[in-house]
Short mmCIF file of C-alpha atoms in Angstrom, two decimals:
data_model
loop_
_atom_site.label_atom_id
_atom_site.label_comp_id
_atom_site.label_asym_id
_atom_site.label_seq_id
_atom_site.Cartn_x
_atom_site.Cartn_y
_atom_site.Cartn_z
CA MET W 271 -20.89 8.75 -60.02
CA THR W 272 -19.22 10.62 -57.16
CA LYS W 273 -21.06 13.73 -56.08
CA MET W 274 -18.88 16.84 -56.48
CA LEU W 275 -19.12 20.31 -55.00
CA PRO W 276 -18.39 23.25 -57.35
CA ILE W 277 -14.80 23.48 -56.11
CA SER W 278 -14.31 19.79 -56.82
CA LEU W 279 -15.76 20.15 -60.29
CA ALA W 280 -13.15 22.79 -60.98
CA LEU W 281 -10.42 20.47 -59.74
CA THR W 282 -11.55 17.56 -61.87
CA ALA W 283 -11.98 19.20 -65.29
CA MET W 284 -10.60 16.49 -67.52
CA ILE W 285 -8.89 16.78 -70.88
CA GLY W 286 -10.14 14.61 -73.76
CA PHE W 287 -8.49 11.37 -74.73
CA THR W 288 -8.40 9.67 -78.12
CA GLY W 289 -10.01 6.31 -78.58
CA CYS W 290 -6.94 4.70 -80.11
CA SER W 291 -5.60 1.62 -78.40
CA PRO W 292 -1.81 1.61 -77.89
CA SER W 293 0.32 -1.23 -79.13
CA ASN W 294 1.74 -3.67 -76.62
CA ASP W 295 5.21 -2.12 -76.95
CA SER W 296 3.80 1.37 -76.42
CA ALA W 297 1.75 0.26 -73.41
CA THR W 298 4.82 -1.37 -71.88
CA ALA W 299 6.86 1.80 -72.35
CA ASN W 300 4.14 3.95 -70.82
CA ALA W 301 3.85 1.62 -67.84
CA ALA W 302 7.60 1.80 -67.28
CA GLU W 303 7.44 5.60 -67.22
CA THR W 304 4.56 5.80 -64.74
CA THR W 305 5.30 6.81 -61.15
CA THR W 306 2.74 5.45 -58.72
CA LEU W 307 2.19 7.36 -55.49
CA ARG W 308 0.42 5.58 -52.64
CA PHE W 309 -1.69 8.05 -50.65
CA SER W 310 -2.83 6.94 -47.19
CA HIS W 311 -5.42 8.57 -44.95
CA PHE W 312 -7.95 7.58 -42.27
CA TRP W 313 -11.24 9.02 -43.59
CA PRO W 314 -13.82 6.55 -44.95
CA ALA W 315 -14.05 6.23 -48.73
CA THR W 316 -17.52 7.79 -48.52
CA ALA W 317 -16.33 10.92 -46.68
CA ALA W 318 -16.18 14.22 -48.54
CA THR W 319 -12.51 14.55 -47.59
CA HIS W 320 -11.90 11.51 -49.80
CA THR W 321 -14.44 12.13 -52.57
CA GLU W 322 -14.34 15.94 -52.77
CA ILE W 323 -10.69 16.70 -51.96
CA PHE W 324 -8.35 13.74 -52.39
CA GLU W 325 -9.97 12.03 -55.39
CA PRO W 326 -10.17 15.24 -57.47
CA TRP W 327 -6.59 16.08 -56.50
CA ALA W 328 -5.37 12.63 -57.57
CA LYS W 329 -7.21 12.88 -60.90
CA LYS W 330 -5.81 16.33 -61.57
CA ILE W 331 -2.25 15.17 -60.86
CA GLU W 332 -2.70 12.26 -63.26
CA GLN W 333 -4.24 14.51 -65.91
CA GLU W 334 -1.62 17.26 -65.73
CA SER W 335 1.23 14.74 -65.73
CA GLY W 336 -0.09 13.17 -68.92
CA GLY W 337 -0.58 9.91 -67.06
CA ARG W 338 3.04 9.77 -65.91
CA ILE W 339 1.92 10.03 -62.27
CA LYS W 340 -0.75 7.76 -60.87
CA VAL W 341 -2.06 8.37 -57.35
CA GLU W 342 -3.51 5.34 -55.57
CA LEU W 343 -5.74 6.30 -52.64
CA TYR W 344 -5.96 4.14 -49.52
CA PRO W 345 -8.77 5.42 -47.24
CA SER W 346 -9.92 4.09 -43.86
CA ALA W 347 -6.39 3.66 -42.50
CA THR W 348 -5.87 0.54 -44.61
CA LEU W 349 -2.23 1.34 -45.37
CA SER W 350 -1.12 3.14 -42.20
CA LYS W 351 -2.59 3.75 -38.76
CA PRO W 352 -4.26 7.15 -38.21
CA ASP W 353 -1.64 8.21 -35.66
CA ALA W 354 1.32 6.83 -37.63
CA THR W 355 0.66 8.14 -41.13
CA TYR W 356 3.07 11.06 -40.91
CA ASP W 357 5.88 8.76 -39.78
CA ALA W 358 4.97 6.27 -42.50
CA THR W 359 5.28 9.06 -45.06
CA ALA W 360 8.60 10.27 -43.66
CA LYS W 361 10.01 6.73 -43.79
CA GLY W 362 8.64 5.99 -47.25
CA THR W 363 6.24 3.25 -46.21
CA VAL W 364 3.66 5.40 -48.00
CA ASP W 365 4.37 8.13 -50.53
CA ILE W 366 1.73 10.66 -49.46
CA GLY W 367 -0.16 10.82 -46.19
CA SER W 368 -2.76 12.93 -44.45
CA GLN W 369 -3.08 13.02 -40.68
CA LEU W 370 -4.38 15.22 -37.89
CA GLN W 371 -1.49 16.74 -35.97
CA GLY W 372 -3.49 16.13 -32.82
CA TYR W 373 -3.11 12.36 -33.27
CA THR W 374 0.55 12.67 -32.24
CA ASN W 375 0.43 15.21 -29.44
CA GLY W 376 3.76 16.90 -28.88
CA ARG W 377 5.03 16.17 -32.40
CA PHE W 378 3.71 19.41 -33.95
CA PRO W 379 3.40 21.74 -30.94
CA LEU W 380 3.74 25.05 -32.79
CA THR W 381 1.28 24.04 -35.52
CA GLN W 382 -1.30 23.18 -32.88
CA VAL W 383 -1.15 26.73 -31.52
CA ALA W 384 -3.51 27.47 -34.44
CA GLU W 385 -6.09 25.15 -32.85
CA LEU W 386 -6.58 27.43 -29.82
CA PRO W 387 -9.95 29.04 -29.07
CA GLY W 388 -10.84 32.30 -30.76
CA LEU W 389 -8.56 31.95 -33.77
CA SER W 390 -10.90 30.41 -36.32
CA ASN W 391 -14.62 30.43 -37.07
CA SER W 392 -14.57 28.34 -40.26
CA ALA W 393 -12.50 25.73 -42.03
CA THR W 394 -11.71 28.23 -44.78
CA GLN W 395 -10.24 30.60 -42.22
CA MET W 396 -8.39 27.79 -40.43
CA ASN W 397 -6.84 26.47 -43.67
CA CYS W 398 -5.71 29.92 -44.73
CA MET W 399 -4.22 30.59 -41.29
CA LEU W 400 -2.32 27.26 -41.20
CA GLN W 401 -0.97 27.62 -44.72
CA THR W 402 0.09 31.21 -43.98
CA LEU W 403 1.97 30.13 -40.86
CA TYR W 404 3.73 27.44 -42.90
CA ASP W 405 4.52 29.69 -45.86
CA ASP W 406 5.90 32.37 -43.52
CA GLY W 407 8.25 29.84 -41.91
CA MET W 408 6.64 29.90 -38.46
CA ILE W 409 5.92 26.15 -38.35
CA ALA W 410 7.82 24.79 -41.37
CA ASP W 411 10.57 23.13 -39.31
CA GLU W 412 8.02 20.70 -37.86
CA TYR W 413 7.71 19.10 -41.34
CA LYS W 414 11.35 19.22 -42.49
CA ASP W 415 11.59 15.43 -42.76
CA THR W 416 8.87 15.38 -45.44
CA HIS W 417 7.80 17.52 -48.40
CA LEU W 418 4.64 19.27 -47.25
CA LEU W 419 1.99 19.61 -49.96
CA PHE W 420 -0.69 21.65 -48.22
CA MET W 421 -2.36 22.34 -44.90
CA MET W 422 -5.97 21.68 -44.09
CA GLY W 423 -8.08 22.26 -41.03
CA THR W 424 -11.57 21.66 -39.77
CA GLY W 425 -14.31 24.06 -38.86
CA PRO W 426 -14.96 24.76 -35.18
CA GLY W 427 -15.35 21.67 -33.03
CA GLY W 428 -18.36 21.43 -30.75
CA MET W 429 -19.67 18.77 -28.36
CA HIS W 430 -22.07 15.95 -29.15
CA THR W 431 -23.75 13.70 -26.58
CA ILE W 432 -26.59 11.25 -26.08
CA ASP W 433 -29.35 13.08 -24.18
CA LYS W 434 -26.96 15.08 -21.98
CA ALA W 435 -27.30 18.83 -22.63
CA ILE W 436 -24.08 20.82 -22.20
CA ARG W 437 -24.90 24.47 -21.61
CA THR W 438 -22.24 25.37 -19.05
CA PRO W 439 -18.87 23.90 -18.03
CA ASP W 440 -20.58 22.35 -14.98
CA ASP W 441 -22.56 20.12 -17.33
CA LEU W 442 -19.32 18.42 -18.37
CA LYS W 443 -18.48 17.21 -14.88
CA GLY W 444 -18.21 13.44 -14.74
CA LEU W 445 -18.61 13.00 -18.51
CA ARG W 446 -16.14 10.92 -20.51
CA MET W 447 -15.62 12.96 -23.67
CA ARG W 448 -13.52 11.87 -26.61
CA ARG W 449 -10.99 14.61 -27.28
CA PRO W 450 -9.37 15.13 -30.70
CA SER W 451 -6.19 16.74 -29.38
CA ALA W 452 -4.35 17.78 -26.23
CA ILE W 453 -5.67 21.32 -26.58
CA ALA W 454 -9.31 20.27 -26.65
CA GLY W 455 -8.55 17.80 -23.85
CA ASP W 456 -7.07 20.52 -21.64
CA ILE W 457 -10.19 22.62 -22.10
CA ILE W 458 -12.54 19.70 -21.41
CA GLU W 459 -10.55 18.86 -18.30
CA ALA W 460 -10.48 22.48 -17.14
CA ALA W 461 -14.27 22.49 -17.44
CA GLY W 462 -14.58 19.36 -15.30
CA GLY W 463 -14.92 16.63 -17.90
CA THR W 464 -12.73 13.58 -18.45
CA PRO W 465 -10.98 13.70 -21.84
CA VAL W 466 -10.48 10.34 -23.56
CA GLY W 467 -8.03 9.93 -26.42
CA LEU W 468 -8.83 7.52 -29.26
CA PRO W 469 -8.90 7.63 -33.07
CA ALA W 470 -12.02 8.89 -34.79
CA THR W 471 -12.46 5.42 -36.30
CA ASP W 472 -13.11 3.99 -32.80
CA ILE W 473 -15.66 6.55 -31.59
CA TYR W 474 -18.79 4.85 -32.96
CA THR W 475 -18.26 1.54 -31.17
CA SER W 476 -17.09 3.31 -28.00
CA LEU W 477 -20.36 5.26 -27.89
CA GLN W 478 -22.34 2.08 -28.49
CA ARG W 479 -20.60 0.30 -25.62
CA GLY W 480 -20.93 3.22 -23.22
CA VAL W 481 -17.16 3.76 -23.04
CA LEU W 482 -17.85 7.39 -23.98
CA ASP W 483 -20.60 9.75 -22.84
CA GLY W 484 -19.96 12.10 -25.71
CA LEU W 485 -17.37 13.52 -28.03
CA SER W 486 -15.90 16.71 -29.36
CA LEU W 487 -15.68 17.00 -33.14
CA PRO W 488 -16.56 19.40 -35.97
CA TRP W 489 -19.82 18.68 -37.76
CA ASP W 490 -18.18 17.27 -40.88
CA ALA W 491 -16.53 14.50 -38.86
CA THR W 492 -19.74 13.60 -37.02
CA GLY W 493 -21.23 12.93 -40.43
CA SER W 494 -18.23 11.21 -41.99
CA PHE W 495 -18.04 8.72 -39.11
CA ARG W 496 -21.86 8.30 -38.79
CA LEU W 497 -21.90 9.68 -35.25
CA ILE W 498 -25.13 11.59 -35.88
CA GLU W 499 -26.81 8.17 -35.79
CA LEU W 500 -25.94 7.82 -32.08
CA THR W 501 -25.93 11.40 -30.75
CA ASN W 502 -28.94 13.65 -30.36
CA THR W 503 -27.77 16.64 -28.32
CA HIS W 504 -25.26 19.11 -29.72
CA THR W 505 -23.48 22.14 -28.27
CA ASN W 506 -22.21 24.42 -31.01
CA ILE W 507 -19.31 26.07 -29.23
CA PRO W 508 -16.16 27.02 -31.20
CA PHE W 509 -13.56 26.13 -28.60
CA TYR W 510 -11.00 24.54 -30.93
CA SER W 511 -10.31 23.59 -34.54
CA SER W 512 -8.20 20.66 -35.71
CA ALA W 513 -5.13 21.04 -37.92
CA ILE W 514 -4.51 18.52 -40.71
CA MET W 515 -1.54 18.08 -43.03
CA VAL W 516 -1.11 16.49 -46.45
CA THR W 517 2.55 15.66 -47.02
CA MET W 518 4.81 13.63 -49.28
CA ASN W 519 7.90 11.51 -48.79
CA LYS W 520 10.87 13.81 -49.45
CA ASP W 521 12.97 11.25 -51.34
CA LYS W 522 10.02 10.35 -53.55
CA TYR W 523 9.42 13.99 -54.42
CA ASN W 524 13.12 14.62 -55.09
CA SER W 525 13.28 11.59 -57.38
CA LEU W 526 10.77 13.11 -59.79
CA PRO W 527 11.97 14.97 -62.89
CA ASP W 528 11.51 18.73 -62.76
CA ASP W 529 8.40 18.78 -64.95
CA LEU W 530 6.63 16.30 -62.66
CA LYS W 531 7.75 18.20 -59.57
CA LYS W 532 6.07 21.21 -61.13
CA VAL W 533 2.82 19.25 -61.48
CA ILE W 534 2.94 18.50 -57.75
CA ASP W 535 3.92 22.08 -56.90
CA ASP W 536 1.15 23.53 -59.05
CA ASN W 537 -1.37 21.54 -57.00
CA SER W 538 0.00 22.38 -53.57
CA GLY W 539 0.01 25.29 -51.14
CA MET W 540 -2.62 27.95 -50.59
CA GLN W 541 -4.84 27.08 -53.55
CA MET W 542 -5.39 23.58 -52.22
CA ALA W 543 -5.82 24.85 -48.66
CA ALA W 544 -8.57 27.16 -49.92
CA ALA W 545 -10.28 24.41 -51.93
CA ALA W 546 -10.25 22.02 -48.98
CA GLY W 547 -11.63 24.69 -46.65
CA LYS W 548 -14.69 25.16 -48.83
CA VAL W 549 -15.38 21.43 -48.78
CA PHE W 550 -15.12 21.21 -44.98
CA ASP W 551 -17.39 24.24 -44.50
CA ALA W 552 -20.03 22.80 -46.85
CA GLU W 553 -19.95 19.49 -44.97
CA ASP W 554 -20.33 21.27 -41.61
CA ALA W 555 -23.47 23.00 -42.87
CA LYS W 556 -24.82 19.79 -44.40
CA TYR W 557 -24.53 17.64 -41.28
CA MET W 558 -25.74 20.31 -38.90
CA ALA W 559 -28.85 20.62 -41.06
CA GLU W 560 -29.25 16.83 -41.03
CA ALA W 561 -29.16 16.73 -37.23
CA LYS W 562 -31.68 19.56 -36.99
CA ALA W 563 -33.97 17.79 -39.46
CA LYS W 564 -34.14 14.69 -37.27
CA GLY W 565 -35.13 16.81 -34.28
CA ASP W 566 -31.87 16.87 -32.34
CA THR W 567 -31.38 19.40 -29.54
CA MET W 568 -29.15 22.33 -30.54
CA ILE W 569 -27.41 24.58 -28.01
CA ASP W 570 -25.54 27.56 -29.44
CA ILE W 571 -22.70 29.33 -27.65
CA PRO W 572 -21.23 31.39 -30.50
CA ASP W 573 -18.77 33.55 -28.54
CA PRO W 574 -17.51 31.53 -25.57
CA LEU W 575 -14.48 33.75 -24.94
CA ASN W 576 -16.89 36.51 -23.97
CA ASP W 577 -19.27 34.21 -22.11
CA PRO W 578 -18.62 34.54 -18.35
CA LYS W 579 -19.28 30.83 -17.78
CA TRP W 580 -16.99 29.55 -20.53
CA LYS W 581 -14.29 32.21 -20.64
CA GLY W 582 -12.40 30.83 -17.63
CA PRO W 583 -11.94 27.23 -18.82
CA LEU W 584 -11.07 28.33 -22.36
CA GLU W 585 -8.47 30.82 -21.21
CA ALA W 586 -7.07 28.29 -18.72
CA GLY W 587 -6.71 25.68 -21.46
CA THR W 588 -5.08 28.21 -23.79
CA GLN W 589 -2.53 29.41 -21.25
CA LYS W 590 -1.70 25.86 -20.17
CA TYR W 591 -0.95 24.85 -23.74
CA LEU W 592 1.19 27.91 -24.47
CA LYS W 593 3.11 27.35 -21.23
CA ASP W 594 3.68 23.67 -22.03
CA VAL W 595 5.05 24.52 -25.48
CA THR W 596 7.27 27.26 -24.07
CA THR W 597 8.87 24.75 -21.69
CA LEU W 598 10.06 22.89 -24.82
CA ASN W 599 12.22 25.96 -25.61
CA LEU W 600 9.86 26.91 -28.43
CA ASP W 601 8.56 30.43 -28.97
CA ALA W 602 4.88 29.67 -28.52
CA GLN W 603 3.94 33.27 -27.79
CA THR W 604 5.39 34.56 -31.07
CA VAL W 605 3.59 31.86 -33.06
CA TYR W 606 0.39 32.65 -31.17
CA GLN W 607 0.72 36.32 -32.08
CA LYS W 608 1.42 35.44 -35.73
CA ALA W 609 -1.57 33.10 -35.71
CA LYS W 610 -3.81 35.92 -34.49
CA GLU W 611 -2.49 38.17 -37.26
CA ALA W 612 -3.05 35.45 -39.86
CA SER W 613 -6.51 34.80 -38.45
CA ALA W 614 -7.47 38.43 -38.96
CA ALA W 615 -6.04 38.45 -42.49
CA CYS W 616 -7.86 35.20 -43.34
CA GLN W 617 -11.21 36.28 -41.90
CA SER W 618 -13.98 34.94 -44.11
#
């Protein structure tokens, strides 16, 4: 039986069913009325994102629709590539998809403003901030070719290496570090490291082969992709958080009758952002404790924006990103200001 956190238990409260078997005619009619939604994402089937967020959501949709909607989950990028899931959803190759915005750098530039240093200290805060920016219309245009269901986001991303301790930016010099997004890559590069872009699913083998010296990820992802097995030195420095979206093909949503649209709507937005945030935060704590228990080295830099050694690279990376987005004729500074206001309102 799948292990559930309290929030997931609340999501998966099931109604009772009778034990009567339908007739063949009735079963055929029910099958004809069922809408199947194919949901693609890149997390492993064992990851909490799958078992604690997506599976309970799918079950709740099926329950509240009276079985008229069935959600089929396709984890591990089996139905669409990690960096092409949003496009697959927009085109209708899949019905629902979840992807990190950072996998397609430049596609969601205003959304990724929320990933900048100093804006979020937890996944719960990050999710609330992202959903607020969407609900307030600050980033909604970036998703106009799909029907956005809800925003998610990770806890703060740190750095994880094999034996190499990273205490100052100088310690990054010459290291090949997997970066999850352009923002994190700019900061790694500003500090002297070499950012390497590749999907999370490829990190394990790249570490094994020595293609990477280390990586930058939140704790939940290091556990989900078994990277704690290979790394033993960790720098807990909140210098970015990753944005994630869960979205639906617009035509598929519009084809549903109003009562089934309501089922989808009732399980979208801020309530789902909040539920997902709690799962990510619990996973961060779980995997950090696991690494500590096996004797890994922990280096804590809790406030890098006020650390004289780290402040420079973080501010340089921030300003570079905002400048790059501004050159696209987008109002990055206004979104950044709104993100700071949302961050304060979402403080957990």
